[in-house]
C-alpha cells in the first residue's frame, strides 16, 4: 500500500507542477491531500477542490478553511466540462456503487491533456482466488452490510483492527461495493476515450517480499493493489 500511494502521490505532484490548473480530490476526507500538496508544491487554495461523502469530515475540512464540499461521487459532478487538470481518487473507486459513472464524469470534467489517477484494489488476485476456494470472503471483494460478518473469521481482512466498522450505518464509508479487475479497468478507461492509460500492480501474494518488485512488473494483472494513470 505504501508503494502504491507513493506512486500515486508522485503522479499527482507531477501533473499539478506542469501548469496552474485545478485538481479534484475525490474522497477528500478532511483535506489531507490539500495539506500535503500545499507543503510539497505550494498548491494555492483556489486550485484545490474536494468532494467527500462524510459530513463530519467535510465540517472538519471547512474548519481548516479547506475547499471540501459534501457530495456523492455516484452522482454527476457539480462542475462544468473541462474544469480540472488533475482528478484523483485513492482507495475510493471500490466504495462506489456507480464506479463506471464516476469514471465517465471524471473524463467529462478533465481538461484536454488532464490526468486521472486511481488507486484501488484488484479483485482478480491469486490470493482472492485461494480464499474463495477455501470458502472465505476476501477483503478485496464486495462486503456484506453486516458488522458482525465483517468482524468474523469468514472474511479475511487486511485493514487495521482499530477500524470502526460502519457497514450497518446509514452512510457507510468503509464497505467495498464494486471491485474491478486490472484488465477490466484498463479496458474501460480506453473505451471511455482516455489515452496513454498506464496500470501498475502492487503486492503479488503469497510471494515473499523480496520477490515482489520483480513479480509486480511481470504480472501486474493479479496484484492486490493497482494504480492507473490515464490522460484525456
PDB file of C-alpha atoms in Angstrom:
ATOM      1  CA  UNK A   1       0.000   0.000   0.000  1.00  0.00           C
ATOM      2  CA  UNK A   2       2.805   2.412   0.856  1.00  0.00           C
ATOM      3  CA  UNK A   3       4.440   1.886  -2.532  1.00  0.00           C
ATOM      4  CA  UNK A   4       1.130   2.291  -4.349  1.00  0.00           C
ATOM      5  CA  UNK A   5       0.384   5.546  -2.537  1.00  0.00           C
ATOM      6  CA  UNK A   6       3.919   6.802  -3.228  1.00  0.00           C
ATOM      7  CA  UNK A   7       3.484   6.314  -6.980  1.00  0.00           C
ATOM      8  CA  UNK A   8       0.037   7.939  -6.949  1.00  0.00           C
ATOM      9  CA  UNK A   9       1.373  10.919  -4.997  1.00  0.00           C
ATOM     10  CA  UNK A  10       4.265  11.359  -7.430  1.00  0.00           C
ATOM     11  CA  UNK A  11       1.841  11.398 -10.361  1.00  0.00           C
ATOM     12  CA  UNK A  12      -0.418  13.957  -8.662  1.00  0.00           C
ATOM     13  CA  UNK A  13       2.514  16.245  -7.896  1.00  0.00           C
ATOM     14  CA  UNK A  14       3.915  15.870 -11.411  1.00  0.00           C
ATOM     15  CA  UNK A  15       0.573  16.721 -13.011  1.00  0.00           C
ATOM     16  CA  UNK A  16      -0.008  19.816 -10.893  1.00  0.00           C
ATOM     17  CA  UNK A  17       3.537  21.085 -11.428  1.00  0.00           C
ATOM     18  CA  UNK A  18       3.038  21.190 -15.183  1.00  0.00           C
ATOM     19  CA  UNK A  19       0.703  24.202 -15.120  1.00  0.00           C
ATOM     20  CA  UNK A  20      -1.524  26.197 -12.783  1.00  0.00           C
ATOM     21  CA  UNK A  21      -4.655  24.100 -13.366  1.00  0.00           C
ATOM     22  CA  UNK A  22      -7.086  22.903 -10.714  1.00  0.00           C
ATOM     23  CA  UNK A  23      -7.343  19.482  -9.104  1.00  0.00           C
ATOM     24  CA  UNK A  24     -10.297  17.490  -7.806  1.00  0.00           C
ATOM     25  CA  UNK A  25      -9.740  15.256  -4.782  1.00  0.00           C
ATOM     26  CA  UNK A  26     -12.415  12.535  -4.796  1.00  0.00           C
ATOM     27  CA  UNK A  27     -12.999  11.153  -1.322  1.00  0.00           C
ATOM     28  CA  UNK A  28     -11.214  14.105   0.232  1.00  0.00           C
ATOM     29  CA  UNK A  29     -11.830  13.234   3.898  1.00  0.00           C
ATOM     30  CA  UNK A  30     -10.886  16.343   5.887  1.00  0.00           C
ATOM     31  CA  UNK A  31      -8.464  17.711   3.309  1.00  0.00           C
ATOM     32  CA  UNK A  32      -5.316  15.657   3.901  1.00  0.00           C
ATOM     33  CA  UNK A  33      -4.181  15.895   0.275  1.00  0.00           C
ATOM     34  CA  UNK A  34      -4.537  19.656   0.141  1.00  0.00           C
ATOM     35  CA  UNK A  35      -2.326  19.945   3.220  1.00  0.00           C
ATOM     36  CA  UNK A  36       0.213  17.577   1.661  1.00  0.00           C
ATOM     37  CA  UNK A  37       0.222  19.359  -1.716  1.00  0.00           C
ATOM     38  CA  UNK A  38       0.416  22.810  -0.183  1.00  0.00           C
ATOM     39  CA  UNK A  39       3.579  21.723   1.640  1.00  0.00           C
ATOM     40  CA  UNK A  40       5.003  19.773  -1.304  1.00  0.00           C
ATOM     41  CA  UNK A  41       4.440  22.230  -4.161  1.00  0.00           C
ATOM     42  CA  UNK A  42       2.797  25.256  -2.556  1.00  0.00           C
ATOM     43  CA  UNK A  43      -0.613  24.449  -4.035  1.00  0.00           C
ATOM     44  CA  UNK A  44      -2.833  27.529  -3.824  1.00  0.00           C
ATOM     45  CA  UNK A  45      -6.224  27.052  -2.121  1.00  0.00           C
ATOM     46  CA  UNK A  46      -8.143  28.153  -5.231  1.00  0.00           C
ATOM     47  CA  UNK A  47      -6.594  25.279  -7.212  1.00  0.00           C
ATOM     48  CA  UNK A  48      -7.973  22.604  -4.900  1.00  0.00           C
ATOM     49  CA  UNK A  49     -11.498  21.168  -4.835  1.00  0.00           C
ATOM     50  CA  UNK A  50     -12.550  18.192  -2.764  1.00  0.00           C
ATOM     51  CA  UNK A  51     -15.700  16.046  -2.625  1.00  0.00           C
ATOM     52  CA  UNK A  52     -16.398  13.969   0.474  1.00  0.00           C
ATOM     53  CA  UNK A  53     -19.350  11.774   1.485  1.00  0.00           C
ATOM     54  CA  UNK A  54     -18.874  12.068   5.260  1.00  0.00           C
ATOM     55  CA  UNK A  55     -20.427  15.217   6.708  1.00  0.00           C
ATOM     56  CA  UNK A  56     -18.174  15.241   9.825  1.00  0.00           C
ATOM     57  CA  UNK A  57     -15.071  15.116   7.588  1.00  0.00           C
ATOM     58  CA  UNK A  58     -16.442  17.947   5.444  1.00  0.00           C
ATOM     59  CA  UNK A  59     -17.023  20.048   8.541  1.00  0.00           C
ATOM     60  CA  UNK A  60     -13.506  19.308   9.790  1.00  0.00           C
ATOM     61  CA  UNK A  61     -12.097  20.467   6.423  1.00  0.00           C
ATOM     62  CA  UNK A  62     -14.140  23.654   6.496  1.00  0.00           C
ATOM     63  CA  UNK A  63     -12.873  24.470   9.973  1.00  0.00           C
ATOM     64  CA  UNK A  64      -9.387  24.367   8.442  1.00  0.00           C
ATOM     65  CA  UNK A  65     -10.614  26.552   5.538  1.00  0.00           C
ATOM     66  CA  UNK A  66     -10.044  23.770   3.001  1.00  0.00           C
ATOM     67  CA  UNK A  67     -12.358  23.665  -0.006  1.00  0.00           C
ATOM     68  CA  UNK A  68     -14.117  20.331   0.532  1.00  0.00           C
ATOM     69  CA  UNK A  69     -17.825  20.009  -0.213  1.00  0.00           C
ATOM     70  CA  UNK A  70     -20.237  17.272   0.761  1.00  0.00           C
ATOM     71  CA  UNK A  71     -21.264  15.126  -2.188  1.00  0.00           C
ATOM     72  CA  UNK A  72     -21.981  11.658  -3.546  1.00  0.00           C
ATOM     73  CA  UNK A  73     -19.465  10.529  -6.157  1.00  0.00           C
ATOM     74  CA  UNK A  74     -22.049   8.106  -7.552  1.00  0.00           C
ATOM     75  CA  UNK A  75     -23.905  11.149  -8.915  1.00  0.00           C
ATOM     76  CA  UNK A  76     -22.938  13.721 -11.580  1.00  0.00           C
ATOM     77  CA  UNK A  77     -20.114  16.036 -10.533  1.00  0.00           C
ATOM     78  CA  UNK A  78     -21.218  19.626  -9.772  1.00  0.00           C
ATOM     79  CA  UNK A  79     -18.648  21.025 -12.208  1.00  0.00           C
ATOM     80  CA  UNK A  80     -18.547  22.167 -15.826  1.00  0.00           C
ATOM     81  CA  UNK A  81     -16.838  20.257 -18.616  1.00  0.00           C
ATOM     82  CA  UNK A  82     -13.045  20.574 -18.903  1.00  0.00           C
ATOM     83  CA  UNK A  83     -12.552  22.027 -15.406  1.00  0.00           C
ATOM     84  CA  UNK A  84      -9.620  20.125 -13.892  1.00  0.00           C
ATOM     85  CA  UNK A  85      -6.010  19.467 -14.775  1.00  0.00           C
ATOM     86  CA  UNK A  86      -5.875  16.531 -12.363  1.00  0.00           C
ATOM     87  CA  UNK A  87      -8.539  14.302 -10.791  1.00  0.00           C
ATOM     88  CA  UNK A  88      -7.508  11.694  -8.260  1.00  0.00           C
ATOM     89  CA  UNK A  89      -9.336   9.049  -6.245  1.00  0.00           C
ATOM     90  CA  UNK A  90      -7.176   6.983  -3.895  1.00  0.00           C
ATOM     91  CA  UNK A  91      -8.894   3.983  -2.288  1.00  0.00           C
ATOM     92  CA  UNK A  92     -12.273   5.359  -3.398  1.00  0.00           C
ATOM     93  CA  UNK A  93     -13.475   3.525  -6.526  1.00  0.00           C
ATOM     94  CA  UNK A  94     -14.164   0.285  -4.634  1.00  0.00           C
ATOM     95  CA  UNK A  95     -16.555   2.121  -2.300  1.00  0.00           C
ATOM     96  CA  UNK A  96     -18.788   3.385  -5.128  1.00  0.00           C
ATOM     97  CA  UNK A  97     -21.909   1.688  -6.410  1.00  0.00           C
ATOM     98  CA  UNK A  98     -21.682   3.502  -9.754  1.00  0.00           C
ATOM     99  CA  UNK A  99     -17.956   3.312 -10.424  1.00  0.00           C
ATOM    100  CA  UNK A 100     -18.317   3.390 -14.216  1.00  0.00           C
ATOM    101  CA  UNK A 101     -20.404   6.559 -13.990  1.00  0.00           C
ATOM    102  CA  UNK A 102     -17.708   8.079 -11.784  1.00  0.00           C
ATOM    103  CA  UNK A 103     -15.045   7.339 -14.398  1.00  0.00           C
ATOM    104  CA  UNK A 104     -17.208   8.906 -17.120  1.00  0.00           C
ATOM    105  CA  UNK A 105     -17.744  12.036 -15.032  1.00  0.00           C
ATOM    106  CA  UNK A 106     -14.016  12.237 -14.410  1.00  0.00           C
ATOM    107  CA  UNK A 107     -13.418  12.187 -18.157  1.00  0.00           C
ATOM    108  CA  UNK A 108     -16.067  14.863 -18.744  1.00  0.00           C
ATOM    109  CA  UNK A 109     -14.649  17.267 -16.188  1.00  0.00           C
ATOM    110  CA  UNK A 110     -10.973  16.795 -17.061  1.00  0.00           C
ATOM    111  CA  UNK A 111      -9.330  19.315 -19.340  1.00  0.00           C
ATOM    112  CA  UNK A 112      -7.810  18.005 -22.579  1.00  0.00           C
ATOM    113  CA  UNK A 113      -4.395  16.720 -21.551  1.00  0.00           C
ATOM    114  CA  UNK A 114      -5.555  16.394 -17.938  1.00  0.00           C
ATOM    115  CA  UNK A 115      -4.729  13.346 -15.860  1.00  0.00           C
ATOM    116  CA  UNK A 116      -6.830  10.861 -13.873  1.00  0.00           C
ATOM    117  CA  UNK A 117      -5.081   8.946 -11.072  1.00  0.00           C
ATOM    118  CA  UNK A 118      -6.811   5.949  -9.498  1.00  0.00           C
ATOM    119  CA  UNK A 119      -5.655   3.685  -6.660  1.00  0.00           C
ATOM    120  CA  UNK A 120      -7.937   0.731  -5.961  1.00  0.00           C
ATOM    121  CA  UNK A 121      -7.786  -2.971  -5.016  1.00  0.00           C
ATOM    122  CA  UNK A 122      -7.811  -5.646  -7.700  1.00  0.00           C
ATOM    123  CA  UNK A 123     -10.413  -8.408  -7.410  1.00  0.00           C
ATOM    124  CA  UNK A 124      -8.593 -10.820  -9.737  1.00  0.00           C
ATOM    125  CA  UNK A 125      -5.723 -11.871  -7.499  1.00  0.00           C
ATOM    126  CA  UNK A 126      -4.318 -15.330  -6.792  1.00  0.00           C
ATOM    127  CA  UNK A 127      -4.816 -14.519  -3.124  1.00  0.00           C
ATOM    128  CA  UNK A 128      -8.526 -13.816  -3.673  1.00  0.00           C
ATOM    129  CA  UNK A 129      -8.962 -16.994  -5.718  1.00  0.00           C
ATOM    130  CA  UNK A 130      -7.313 -19.073  -2.995  1.00  0.00           C
ATOM    131  CA  UNK A 131      -9.549 -17.599  -0.298  1.00  0.00           C
ATOM    132  CA  UNK A 132     -12.685 -18.214  -2.372  1.00  0.00           C
ATOM    133  CA  UNK A 133     -11.657 -21.843  -2.971  1.00  0.00           C
ATOM    134  CA  UNK A 134     -11.205 -22.135   0.807  1.00  0.00           C
ATOM    135  CA  UNK A 135     -14.738 -20.845   1.329  1.00  0.00           C
ATOM    136  CA  UNK A 136     -13.658 -17.453   2.647  1.00  0.00           C
ATOM    137  CA  UNK A 137     -14.649 -13.918   1.637  1.00  0.00           C
ATOM    138  CA  UNK A 138     -11.589 -11.830   0.719  1.00  0.00           C
ATOM    139  CA  UNK A 139     -11.087  -8.247   1.807  1.00  0.00           C
ATOM    140  CA  UNK A 140     -10.642  -7.125  -1.807  1.00  0.00           C
ATOM    141  CA  UNK A 141     -14.171  -8.174  -2.771  1.00  0.00           C
ATOM    142  CA  UNK A 142     -17.600  -6.648  -2.074  1.00  0.00           C
ATOM    143  CA  UNK A 143     -18.536  -6.659   1.608  1.00  0.00           C
ATOM    144  CA  UNK A 144     -21.883  -7.561   3.203  1.00  0.00           C
ATOM    145  CA  UNK A 145     -23.872  -4.957   5.110  1.00  0.00           C
ATOM    146  CA  UNK A 146     -23.191  -6.604   8.461  1.00  0.00           C
ATOM    147  CA  UNK A 147     -20.706  -5.526  11.091  1.00  0.00           C
ATOM    148  CA  UNK A 148     -20.916  -8.997  12.637  1.00  0.00           C
ATOM    149  CA  UNK A 149     -19.802 -10.685   9.413  1.00  0.00           C
ATOM    150  CA  UNK A 150     -17.086  -8.125   8.833  1.00  0.00           C
ATOM    151  CA  UNK A 151     -15.669  -8.913  12.262  1.00  0.00           C
ATOM    152  CA  UNK A 152     -15.972 -12.676  11.815  1.00  0.00           C
ATOM    153  CA  UNK A 153     -13.319 -15.106  10.657  1.00  0.00           C
ATOM    154  CA  UNK A 154     -15.196 -15.731   7.387  1.00  0.00           C
ATOM    155  CA  UNK A 155     -13.837 -12.541   5.825  1.00  0.00           C
ATOM    156  CA  UNK A 156     -10.076 -12.257   5.538  1.00  0.00           C
ATOM    157  CA  UNK A 157      -9.179  -8.671   6.388  1.00  0.00           C
ATOM    158  CA  UNK A 158      -6.032  -6.651   5.796  1.00  0.00           C
ATOM    159  CA  UNK A 159      -7.318  -3.457   7.405  1.00  0.00           C
ATOM    160  CA  UNK A 160      -6.385  -2.347  10.887  1.00  0.00           C
ATOM    161  CA  UNK A 161      -8.179  -3.967  13.816  1.00  0.00           C
ATOM    162  CA  UNK A 162      -8.720  -0.432  15.101  1.00  0.00           C
ATOM    163  CA  UNK A 163     -11.009   0.376  12.151  1.00  0.00           C
ATOM    164  CA  UNK A 164     -14.503   1.220  13.300  1.00  0.00           C
ATOM    165  CA  UNK A 165     -16.835  -0.880  11.188  1.00  0.00           C
ATOM    166  CA  UNK A 166     -19.768   1.064   9.739  1.00  0.00           C
ATOM    167  CA  UNK A 167     -21.396  -1.468   7.384  1.00  0.00           C
ATOM    168  CA  UNK A 168     -24.767  -1.122   9.127  1.00  0.00           C
ATOM    169  CA  UNK A 169     -24.753   2.669   9.285  1.00  0.00           C
ATOM    170  CA  UNK A 170     -26.881   4.846   7.027  1.00  0.00           C
ATOM    171  CA  UNK A 171     -23.821   6.225   5.241  1.00  0.00           C
ATOM    172  CA  UNK A 172     -21.108   3.523   5.290  1.00  0.00           C
ATOM    173  CA  UNK A 173     -17.714   4.653   4.028  1.00  0.00           C
ATOM    174  CA  UNK A 174     -15.596   1.503   4.540  1.00  0.00           C
ATOM    175  CA  UNK A 175     -17.610  -1.105   2.612  1.00  0.00           C
ATOM    176  CA  UNK A 176     -16.304  -2.360  -0.721  1.00  0.00           C
ATOM    177  CA  UNK A 177     -19.195  -2.459  -3.188  1.00  0.00           C
ATOM    178  CA  UNK A 178     -17.835  -2.989  -6.713  1.00  0.00           C
ATOM    179  CA  UNK A 179     -14.212  -4.050  -7.175  1.00  0.00           C
ATOM    180  CA  UNK A 180     -12.632  -4.019 -10.654  1.00  0.00           C
ATOM    181  CA  UNK A 181     -10.077  -6.382 -12.114  1.00  0.00           C
ATOM    182  CA  UNK A 182      -6.899  -4.958 -13.617  1.00  0.00           C
ATOM    183  CA  UNK A 183      -7.770  -5.871 -17.206  1.00  0.00           C
ATOM    184  CA  UNK A 184     -11.384  -4.700 -16.952  1.00  0.00           C
ATOM    185  CA  UNK A 185     -10.471  -1.315 -15.507  1.00  0.00           C
ATOM    186  CA  UNK A 186      -7.789  -0.771 -18.145  1.00  0.00           C
ATOM    187  CA  UNK A 187     -10.180  -1.741 -20.941  1.00  0.00           C
ATOM    188  CA  UNK A 188     -12.963   0.519 -19.655  1.00  0.00           C
ATOM    189  CA  UNK A 189     -10.688   3.539 -19.372  1.00  0.00           C
ATOM    190  CA  UNK A 190      -9.715   3.012 -23.008  1.00  0.00           C
ATOM    191  CA  UNK A 191     -13.370   2.612 -24.030  1.00  0.00           C
ATOM    192  CA  UNK A 192     -14.195   5.949 -22.404  1.00  0.00           C
ATOM    193  CA  UNK A 193     -11.599   7.649 -24.577  1.00  0.00           C
ATOM    194  CA  UNK A 194      -8.755   8.056 -22.107  1.00  0.00           C
ATOM    195  CA  UNK A 195      -5.337   7.976 -23.726  1.00  0.00           C
ATOM    196  CA  UNK A 196      -1.924   6.808 -22.565  1.00  0.00           C
ATOM    197  CA  UNK A 197      -3.536   4.511 -19.983  1.00  0.00           C
ATOM    198  CA  UNK A 198      -0.897   3.010 -17.694  1.00  0.00           C
ATOM    199  CA  UNK A 199      -1.538   0.450 -14.967  1.00  0.00           C
ATOM    200  CA  UNK A 200       0.763  -0.717 -12.166  1.00  0.00           C
ATOM    201  CA  UNK A 201       0.329  -3.569  -9.694  1.00  0.00           C
ATOM    202  CA  UNK A 202       1.496  -3.798  -6.076  1.00  0.00           C
ATOM    203  CA  UNK A 203       1.542  -6.834  -3.802  1.00  0.00           C
ATOM    204  CA  UNK A 204       1.600 -10.195  -5.586  1.00  0.00           C
ATOM    205  CA  UNK A 205       0.741 -12.530  -2.725  1.00  0.00           C
ATOM    206  CA  UNK A 206       1.696 -15.030  -1.436  1.00  0.00           C
ATOM    207  CA  UNK A 207       5.172 -14.430  -2.850  1.00  0.00           C
ATOM    208  CA  UNK A 208       7.756 -13.266  -0.280  1.00  0.00           C
ATOM    209  CA  UNK A 209       8.509  -9.554  -0.161  1.00  0.00           C
ATOM    210  CA  UNK A 210      11.932  -9.760  -1.787  1.00  0.00           C
ATOM    211  CA  UNK A 211      10.435 -11.322  -4.938  1.00  0.00           C
ATOM    212  CA  UNK A 212       7.504  -8.970  -5.279  1.00  0.00           C
ATOM    213  CA  UNK A 213       9.137  -5.977  -7.062  1.00  0.00           C
ATOM    214  CA  UNK A 214      10.126  -8.178  -9.999  1.00  0.00           C
ATOM    215  CA  UNK A 215       6.874 -10.162  -9.952  1.00  0.00           C
ATOM    216  CA  UNK A 216       4.800  -6.965  -9.929  1.00  0.00           C
ATOM    217  CA  UNK A 217       6.427  -5.879 -13.189  1.00  0.00           C
ATOM    218  CA  UNK A 218       5.977  -9.287 -14.833  1.00  0.00           C
ATOM    219  CA  UNK A 219       2.399  -9.832 -13.671  1.00  0.00           C
ATOM    220  CA  UNK A 220       0.579  -6.653 -12.549  1.00  0.00           C
ATOM    221  CA  UNK A 221      -2.743  -8.278 -13.520  1.00  0.00           C
ATOM    222  CA  UNK A 222      -3.001 -10.292 -10.299  1.00  0.00           C
ATOM    223  CA  UNK A 223      -1.539  -7.860  -7.744  1.00  0.00           C
ATOM    224  CA  UNK A 224      -3.573  -6.868  -4.708  1.00  0.00           C
ATOM    225  CA  UNK A 225      -3.486  -3.096  -5.317  1.00  0.00           C
ATOM    226  CA  UNK A 226      -3.398  -1.253  -8.634  1.00  0.00           C
ATOM    227  CA  UNK A 227      -2.649   2.300  -9.687  1.00  0.00           C
ATOM    228  CA  UNK A 228      -3.910   3.632 -13.008  1.00  0.00           C
ATOM    229  CA  UNK A 229      -2.860   6.870 -14.659  1.00  0.00           C
ATOM    230  CA  UNK A 230      -4.829   7.984 -17.707  1.00  0.00           C
ATOM    231  CA  UNK A 231      -4.949  11.184 -19.769  1.00  0.00           C
ATOM    232  CA  UNK A 232      -7.847  12.853 -21.518  1.00  0.00           C
TER     233      UNK A 232
END
